[in-house]
Coordinates of C-alpha atoms and ligand atoms in Angstrom, one line a residue:
X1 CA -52.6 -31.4 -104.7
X2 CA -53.7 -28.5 -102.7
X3 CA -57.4 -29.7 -103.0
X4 CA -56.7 -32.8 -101.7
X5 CA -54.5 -31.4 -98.3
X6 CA -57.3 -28.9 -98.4
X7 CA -59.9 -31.5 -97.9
X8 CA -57.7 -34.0 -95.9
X9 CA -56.9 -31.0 -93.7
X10 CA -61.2 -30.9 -93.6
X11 CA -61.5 -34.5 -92.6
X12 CA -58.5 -34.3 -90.2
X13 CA -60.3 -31.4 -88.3
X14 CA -64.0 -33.2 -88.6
X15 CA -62.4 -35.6 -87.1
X16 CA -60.6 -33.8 -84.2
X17 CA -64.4 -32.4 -83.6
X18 CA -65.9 -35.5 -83.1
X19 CA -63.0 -36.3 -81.1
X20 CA -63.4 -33.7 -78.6
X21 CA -67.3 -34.3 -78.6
X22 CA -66.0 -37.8 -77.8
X23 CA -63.8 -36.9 -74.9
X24 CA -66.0 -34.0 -73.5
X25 CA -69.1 -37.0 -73.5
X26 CA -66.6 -39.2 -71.6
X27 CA -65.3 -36.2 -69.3
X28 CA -69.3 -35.8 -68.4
X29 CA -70.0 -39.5 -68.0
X30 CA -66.7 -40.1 -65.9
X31 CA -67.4 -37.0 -63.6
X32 CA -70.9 -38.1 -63.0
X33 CA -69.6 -41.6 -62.2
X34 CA -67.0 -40.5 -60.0
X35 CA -69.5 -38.8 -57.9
X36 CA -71.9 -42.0 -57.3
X37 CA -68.9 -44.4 -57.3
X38 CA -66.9 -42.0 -54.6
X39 CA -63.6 -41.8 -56.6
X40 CA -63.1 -38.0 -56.0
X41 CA -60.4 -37.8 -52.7
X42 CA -59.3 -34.5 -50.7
X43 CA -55.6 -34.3 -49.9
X44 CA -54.6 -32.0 -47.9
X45 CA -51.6 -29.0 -48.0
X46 CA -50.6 -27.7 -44.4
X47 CA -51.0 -24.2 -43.6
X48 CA -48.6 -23.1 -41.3
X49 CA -48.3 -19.9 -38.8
X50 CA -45.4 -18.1 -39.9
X51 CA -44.7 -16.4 -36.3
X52 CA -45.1 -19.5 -34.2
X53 CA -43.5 -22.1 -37.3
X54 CA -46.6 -24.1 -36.4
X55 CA -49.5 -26.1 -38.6
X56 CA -52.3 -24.7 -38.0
X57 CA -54.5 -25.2 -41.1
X58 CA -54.8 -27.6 -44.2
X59 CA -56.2 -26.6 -47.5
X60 CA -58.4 -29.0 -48.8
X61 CA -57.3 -29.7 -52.2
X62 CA -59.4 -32.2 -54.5
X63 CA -58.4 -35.1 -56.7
X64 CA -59.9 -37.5 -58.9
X65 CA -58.8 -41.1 -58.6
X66 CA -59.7 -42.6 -61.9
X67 CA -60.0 -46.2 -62.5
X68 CA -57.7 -45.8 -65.3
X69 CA -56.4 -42.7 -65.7
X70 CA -54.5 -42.4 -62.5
X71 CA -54.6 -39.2 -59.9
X72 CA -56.3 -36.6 -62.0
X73 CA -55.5 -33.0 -60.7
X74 CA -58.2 -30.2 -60.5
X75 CA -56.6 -28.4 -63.1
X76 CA -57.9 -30.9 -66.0
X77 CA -62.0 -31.4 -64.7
X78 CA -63.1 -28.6 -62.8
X79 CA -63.7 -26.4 -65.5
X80 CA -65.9 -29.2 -67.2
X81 CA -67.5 -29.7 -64.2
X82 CA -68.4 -25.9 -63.6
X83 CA -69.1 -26.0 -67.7
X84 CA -71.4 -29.1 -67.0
X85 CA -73.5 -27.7 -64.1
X86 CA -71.3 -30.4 -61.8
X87 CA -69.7 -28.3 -59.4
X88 CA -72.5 -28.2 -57.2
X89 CA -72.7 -31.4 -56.5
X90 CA -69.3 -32.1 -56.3
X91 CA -68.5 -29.0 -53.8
X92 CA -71.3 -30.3 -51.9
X93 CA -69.3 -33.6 -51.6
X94 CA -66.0 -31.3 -50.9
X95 CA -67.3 -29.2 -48.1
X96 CA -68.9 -32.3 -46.4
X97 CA -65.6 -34.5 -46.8
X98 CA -63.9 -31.1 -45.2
X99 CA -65.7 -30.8 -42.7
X100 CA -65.6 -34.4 -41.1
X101 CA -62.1 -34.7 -42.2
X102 CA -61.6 -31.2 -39.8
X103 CA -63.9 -32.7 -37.1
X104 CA -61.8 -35.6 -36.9
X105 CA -58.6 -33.8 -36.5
X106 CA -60.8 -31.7 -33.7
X107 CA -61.3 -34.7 -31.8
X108 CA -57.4 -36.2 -32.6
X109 CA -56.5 -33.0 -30.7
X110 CA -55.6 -31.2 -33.4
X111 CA -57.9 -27.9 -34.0
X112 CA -57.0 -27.1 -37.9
X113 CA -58.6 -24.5 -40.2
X114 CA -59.9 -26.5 -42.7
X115 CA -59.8 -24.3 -46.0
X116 CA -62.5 -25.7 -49.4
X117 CA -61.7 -23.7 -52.7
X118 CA -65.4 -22.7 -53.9
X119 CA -66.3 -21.7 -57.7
X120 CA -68.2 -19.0 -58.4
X121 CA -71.1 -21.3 -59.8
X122 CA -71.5 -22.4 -56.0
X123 CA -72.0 -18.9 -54.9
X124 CA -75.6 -19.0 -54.9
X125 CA -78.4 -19.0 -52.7
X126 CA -80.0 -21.0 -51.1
X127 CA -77.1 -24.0 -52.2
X128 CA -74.4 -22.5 -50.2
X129 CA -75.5 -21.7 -46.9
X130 CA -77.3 -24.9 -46.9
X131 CA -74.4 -26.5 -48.1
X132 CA -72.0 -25.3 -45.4
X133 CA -74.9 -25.6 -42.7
X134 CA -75.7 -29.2 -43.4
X135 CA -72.1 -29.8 -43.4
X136 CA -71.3 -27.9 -40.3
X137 CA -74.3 -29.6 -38.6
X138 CA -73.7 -33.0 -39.9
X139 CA -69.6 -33.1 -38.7
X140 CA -70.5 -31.1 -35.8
X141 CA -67.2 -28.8 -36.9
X142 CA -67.2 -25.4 -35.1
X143 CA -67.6 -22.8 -38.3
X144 CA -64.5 -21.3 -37.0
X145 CA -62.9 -24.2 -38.5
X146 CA -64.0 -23.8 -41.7
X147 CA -62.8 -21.4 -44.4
X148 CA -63.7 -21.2 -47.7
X149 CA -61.1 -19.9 -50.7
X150 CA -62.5 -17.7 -53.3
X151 CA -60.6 -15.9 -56.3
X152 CA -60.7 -12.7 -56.6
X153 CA -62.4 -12.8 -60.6
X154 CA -65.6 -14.4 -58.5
X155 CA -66.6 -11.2 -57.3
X156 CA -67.8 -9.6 -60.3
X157 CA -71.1 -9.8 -59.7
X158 CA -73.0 -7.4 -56.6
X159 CA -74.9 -11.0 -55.7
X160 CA -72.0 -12.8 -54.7
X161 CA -71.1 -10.2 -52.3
X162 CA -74.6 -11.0 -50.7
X163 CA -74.5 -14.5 -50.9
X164 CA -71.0 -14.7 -48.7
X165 CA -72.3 -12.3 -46.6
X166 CA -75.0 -14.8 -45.5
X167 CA -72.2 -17.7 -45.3
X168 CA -69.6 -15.7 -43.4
X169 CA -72.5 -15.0 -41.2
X170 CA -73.0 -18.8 -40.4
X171 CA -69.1 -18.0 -38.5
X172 CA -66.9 -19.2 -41.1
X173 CA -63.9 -17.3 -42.2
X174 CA -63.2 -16.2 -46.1
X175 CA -60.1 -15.8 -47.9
X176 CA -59.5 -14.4 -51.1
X177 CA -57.4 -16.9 -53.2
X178 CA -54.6 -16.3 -56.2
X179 CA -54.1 -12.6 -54.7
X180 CA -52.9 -10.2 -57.2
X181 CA -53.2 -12.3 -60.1
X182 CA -56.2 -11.1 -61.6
X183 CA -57.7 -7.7 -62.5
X184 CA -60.6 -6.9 -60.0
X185 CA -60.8 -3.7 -57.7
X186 CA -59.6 -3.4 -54.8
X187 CA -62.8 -2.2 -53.4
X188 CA -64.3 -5.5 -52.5
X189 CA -61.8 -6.1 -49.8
X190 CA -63.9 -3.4 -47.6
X191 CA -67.6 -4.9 -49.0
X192 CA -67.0 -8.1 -48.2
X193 CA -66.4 -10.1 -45.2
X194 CA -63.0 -11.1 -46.1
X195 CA -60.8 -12.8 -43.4
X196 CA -57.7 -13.7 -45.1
X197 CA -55.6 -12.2 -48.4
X198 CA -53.6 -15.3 -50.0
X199 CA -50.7 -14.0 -52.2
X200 CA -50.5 -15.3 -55.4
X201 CA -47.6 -18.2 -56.6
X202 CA -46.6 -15.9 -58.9
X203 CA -45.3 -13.3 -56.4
X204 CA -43.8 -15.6 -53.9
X205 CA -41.8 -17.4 -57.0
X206 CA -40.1 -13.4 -57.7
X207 CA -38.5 -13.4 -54.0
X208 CA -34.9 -13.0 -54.4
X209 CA -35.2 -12.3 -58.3
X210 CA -37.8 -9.5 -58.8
X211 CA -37.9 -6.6 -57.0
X212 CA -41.3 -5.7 -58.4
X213 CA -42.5 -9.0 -56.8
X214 CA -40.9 -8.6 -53.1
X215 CA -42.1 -4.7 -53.5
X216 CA -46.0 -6.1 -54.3
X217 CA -46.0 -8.5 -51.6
X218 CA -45.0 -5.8 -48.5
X219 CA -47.3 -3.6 -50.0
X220 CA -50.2 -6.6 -49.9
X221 CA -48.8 -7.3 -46.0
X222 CA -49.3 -3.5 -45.6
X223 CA -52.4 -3.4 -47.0
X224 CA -53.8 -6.4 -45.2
X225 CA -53.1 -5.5 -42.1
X226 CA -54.3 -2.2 -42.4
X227 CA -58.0 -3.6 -43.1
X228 CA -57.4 -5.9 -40.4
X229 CA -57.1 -8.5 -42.7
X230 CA -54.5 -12.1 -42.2
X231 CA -52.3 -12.3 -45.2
X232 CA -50.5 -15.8 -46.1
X233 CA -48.5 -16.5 -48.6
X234 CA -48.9 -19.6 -51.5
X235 CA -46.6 -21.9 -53.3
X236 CA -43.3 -21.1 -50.5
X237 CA -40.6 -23.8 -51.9
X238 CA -37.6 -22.1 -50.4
X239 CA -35.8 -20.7 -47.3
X240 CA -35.2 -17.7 -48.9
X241 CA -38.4 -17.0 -49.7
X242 CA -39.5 -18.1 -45.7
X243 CA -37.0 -15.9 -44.2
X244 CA -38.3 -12.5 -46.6
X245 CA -42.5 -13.5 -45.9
X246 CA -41.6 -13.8 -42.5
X247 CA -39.3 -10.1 -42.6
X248 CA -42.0 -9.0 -44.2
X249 CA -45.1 -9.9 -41.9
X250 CA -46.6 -11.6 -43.4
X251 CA -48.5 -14.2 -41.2
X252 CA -49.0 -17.5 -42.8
X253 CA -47.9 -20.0 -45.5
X254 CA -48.1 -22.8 -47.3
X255 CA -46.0 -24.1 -49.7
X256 CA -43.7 -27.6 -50.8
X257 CA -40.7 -26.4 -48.5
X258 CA -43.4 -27.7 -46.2
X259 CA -45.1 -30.0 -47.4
X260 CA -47.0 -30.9 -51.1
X261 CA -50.9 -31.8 -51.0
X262 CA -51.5 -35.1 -49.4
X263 CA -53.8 -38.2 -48.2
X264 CA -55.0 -37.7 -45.0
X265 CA -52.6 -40.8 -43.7
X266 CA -49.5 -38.7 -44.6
X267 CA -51.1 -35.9 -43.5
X268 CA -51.3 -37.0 -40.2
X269 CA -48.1 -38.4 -40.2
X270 CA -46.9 -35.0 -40.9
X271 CA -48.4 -33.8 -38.1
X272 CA -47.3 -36.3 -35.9
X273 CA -43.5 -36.2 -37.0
X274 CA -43.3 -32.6 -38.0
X275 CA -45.9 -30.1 -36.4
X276 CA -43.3 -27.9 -36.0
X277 CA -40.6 -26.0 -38.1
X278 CA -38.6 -24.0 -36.1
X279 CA -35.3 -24.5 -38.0
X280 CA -36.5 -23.5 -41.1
X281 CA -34.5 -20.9 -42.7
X282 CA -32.9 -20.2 -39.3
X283 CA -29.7 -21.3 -40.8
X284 CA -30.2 -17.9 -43.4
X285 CA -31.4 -16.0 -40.3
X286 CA -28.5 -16.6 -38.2
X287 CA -26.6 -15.3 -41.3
X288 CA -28.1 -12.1 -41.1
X289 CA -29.7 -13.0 -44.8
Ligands
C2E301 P1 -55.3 -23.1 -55.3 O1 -56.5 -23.1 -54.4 O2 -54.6 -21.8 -55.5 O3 -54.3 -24.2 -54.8 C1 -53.0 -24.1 -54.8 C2 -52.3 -25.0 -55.8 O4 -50.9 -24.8 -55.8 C3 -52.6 -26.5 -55.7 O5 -52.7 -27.1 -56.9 C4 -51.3 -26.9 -54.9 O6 -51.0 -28.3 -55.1 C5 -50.3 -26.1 -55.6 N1 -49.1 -25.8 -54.7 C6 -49.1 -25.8 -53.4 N2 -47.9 -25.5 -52.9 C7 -47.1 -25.3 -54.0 C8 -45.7 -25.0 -54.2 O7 -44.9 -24.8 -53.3 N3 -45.3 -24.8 -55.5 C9 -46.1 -25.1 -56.6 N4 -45.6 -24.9 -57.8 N5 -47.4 -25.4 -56.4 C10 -47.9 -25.5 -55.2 P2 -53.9 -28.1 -57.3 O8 -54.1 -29.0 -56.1 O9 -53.5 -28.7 -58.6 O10 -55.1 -27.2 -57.4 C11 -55.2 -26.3 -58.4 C12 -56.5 -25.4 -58.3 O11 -57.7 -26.1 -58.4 C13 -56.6 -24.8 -56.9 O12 -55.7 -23.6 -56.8 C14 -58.0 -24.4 -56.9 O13 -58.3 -23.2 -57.5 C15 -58.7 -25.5 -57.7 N6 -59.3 -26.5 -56.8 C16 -58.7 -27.5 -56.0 N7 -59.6 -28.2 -55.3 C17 -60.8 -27.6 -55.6 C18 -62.2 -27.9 -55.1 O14 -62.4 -28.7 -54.3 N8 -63.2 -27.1 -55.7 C19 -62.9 -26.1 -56.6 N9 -63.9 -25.3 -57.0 N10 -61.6 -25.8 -57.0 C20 -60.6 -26.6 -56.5
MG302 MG1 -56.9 -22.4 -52.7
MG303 MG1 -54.2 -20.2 -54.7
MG304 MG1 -55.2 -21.3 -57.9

């Protein structure tokens, strides 16, 4: 009896292998075909300026529109694709969708920072600067407009500090992504050209409940501005947590209280209907809260 759970355990797990052989083989063959067949779409998150309660920039946040499976979020290819040598090409597509998609905002009147999230595969020479320059050259975007997000575990390497060196040197700004939530030094904020500090989710979701959370983010606002540095804050779903990023400096945010990633159509709606928040957490304000 045990032999035979032993083995069907065997064949059950064989199985599962060849499964996952199966669905990593179709992962690869459905990434390559989304990128010849264009099924890969940006929507777009407004930043906003906390001071003036303004958009002023949209993150540039990819999705894959499978023929069958639906919107598929980042979370469930990019890996494989950095895993299958396909980020390259597939950033290449991101940063050149960006950068029209910010150029046509430009010329609409609208002069957005346009933020890409890069992997740390794509921080190589010569593919990034020519990357962003063929971009930049091809949208005619000002660099200004253009921002690229990086996490803080991609800068574990001394050549990565070089290679955004030469890209922040092409005029574009850099931000560091997911502050706080991983283990680096803080040493890199002074050796690189870093623009912008973007507090993790995880610290903006501890506003109101966790003390050790609201203490972390002044001390990142604090820290930020004394190297000079713009801080914003990710993933703001409340009032509450508007009213204490605001009390506590910090500059700009981003967040479903206003407004969830979207296709540029609603996008522009937004900013059509809603550039502005002023009211937003002005009730709490008014409260003295
Ligand atoms: P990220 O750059 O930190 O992006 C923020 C994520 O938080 C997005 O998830 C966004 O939809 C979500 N978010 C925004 N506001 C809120 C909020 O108020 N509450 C909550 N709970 N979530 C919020 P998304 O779009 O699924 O992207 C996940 C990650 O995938 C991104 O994290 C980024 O690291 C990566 N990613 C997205 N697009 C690209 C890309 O084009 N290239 C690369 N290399 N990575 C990308
Ligand atoms: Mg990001
Ligand atoms: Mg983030
Ligand atoms: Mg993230």
């Amino acid at each position: 009896r045990a032999k035979a759970e032993g083995k069907n355990r065997h064949v059950f797990y064989a199985s599962n292998m060849a499964g996952e052989v199966q669905a990593q083989r179709s992962m690869e063959e459905g990434l390559r075909r989304a990128l010849e067949e264009e099924e890969f779409e940006l929507f777009y998150q407004p930043v906003i300026d906390l001071e003036q309660r303004r958009i002023t920039g949209a993150e540039a946040l990819l999705r894959w529109r499978h023929p069958k499976g639906g919107l598929v979020l980042p979370g469930s290819f990019i890996a494989t694709a950095e895993a299958l040598g396909l980020i390259k090409p597939i950033g290449a597509w991101v940063v050149r969708s960006a950068c029209r998609q910010g150029r046509r905002w430009l010329d609409a009147g609208m002069p957005l920072k346009v933020a890409v999230n890069i992997s740390a595969a794509q921080l190589q020479e010569p593919y990034l600067t020519a990357t962003l320059r063929e971009a930049l050259e091809e949208s005619g975007l000002p660099p200004q407009l253009l921002e690229l997000e990086i996490t803080e575990s991609q800068f574990v390497d001394a050549n990565s500090a070089a290679v955004l060196r030469e890209a922040a040197a092409l005029g574009l700004g850099i931000a560091i992504d997911d502050f706080g939530a991983g283990y680096s030094s803080l040493a890199y904020l002074t050796r690189l050209p870093v623009h912008r500090i973007k507090i993790d989710r995880a610290f903006i979701d501890g506003v109101g409940t966790s003390r050790e959370a609201e203490t972390l983010i002044r001390a990142v606002v604090g820290l930020g501005h004394s190297l000079g540095k713009r801080v914003v804050a990710e993933g703001i779903e409340t009032e509450e947590q508007l009213v204490f990023l605001g009390e506590a400096g910090c500059n700009e945010g981003q967040g479903y209280l206003f407004g969830a990633p979207r296709e540029v159509p609603r996008m522009d709606a937004l900013l059509r209907e809603r550039p502005t928040f002023a009211a937003l957490g002005a009730a709490r304000r008014g409260r003295g809260g």
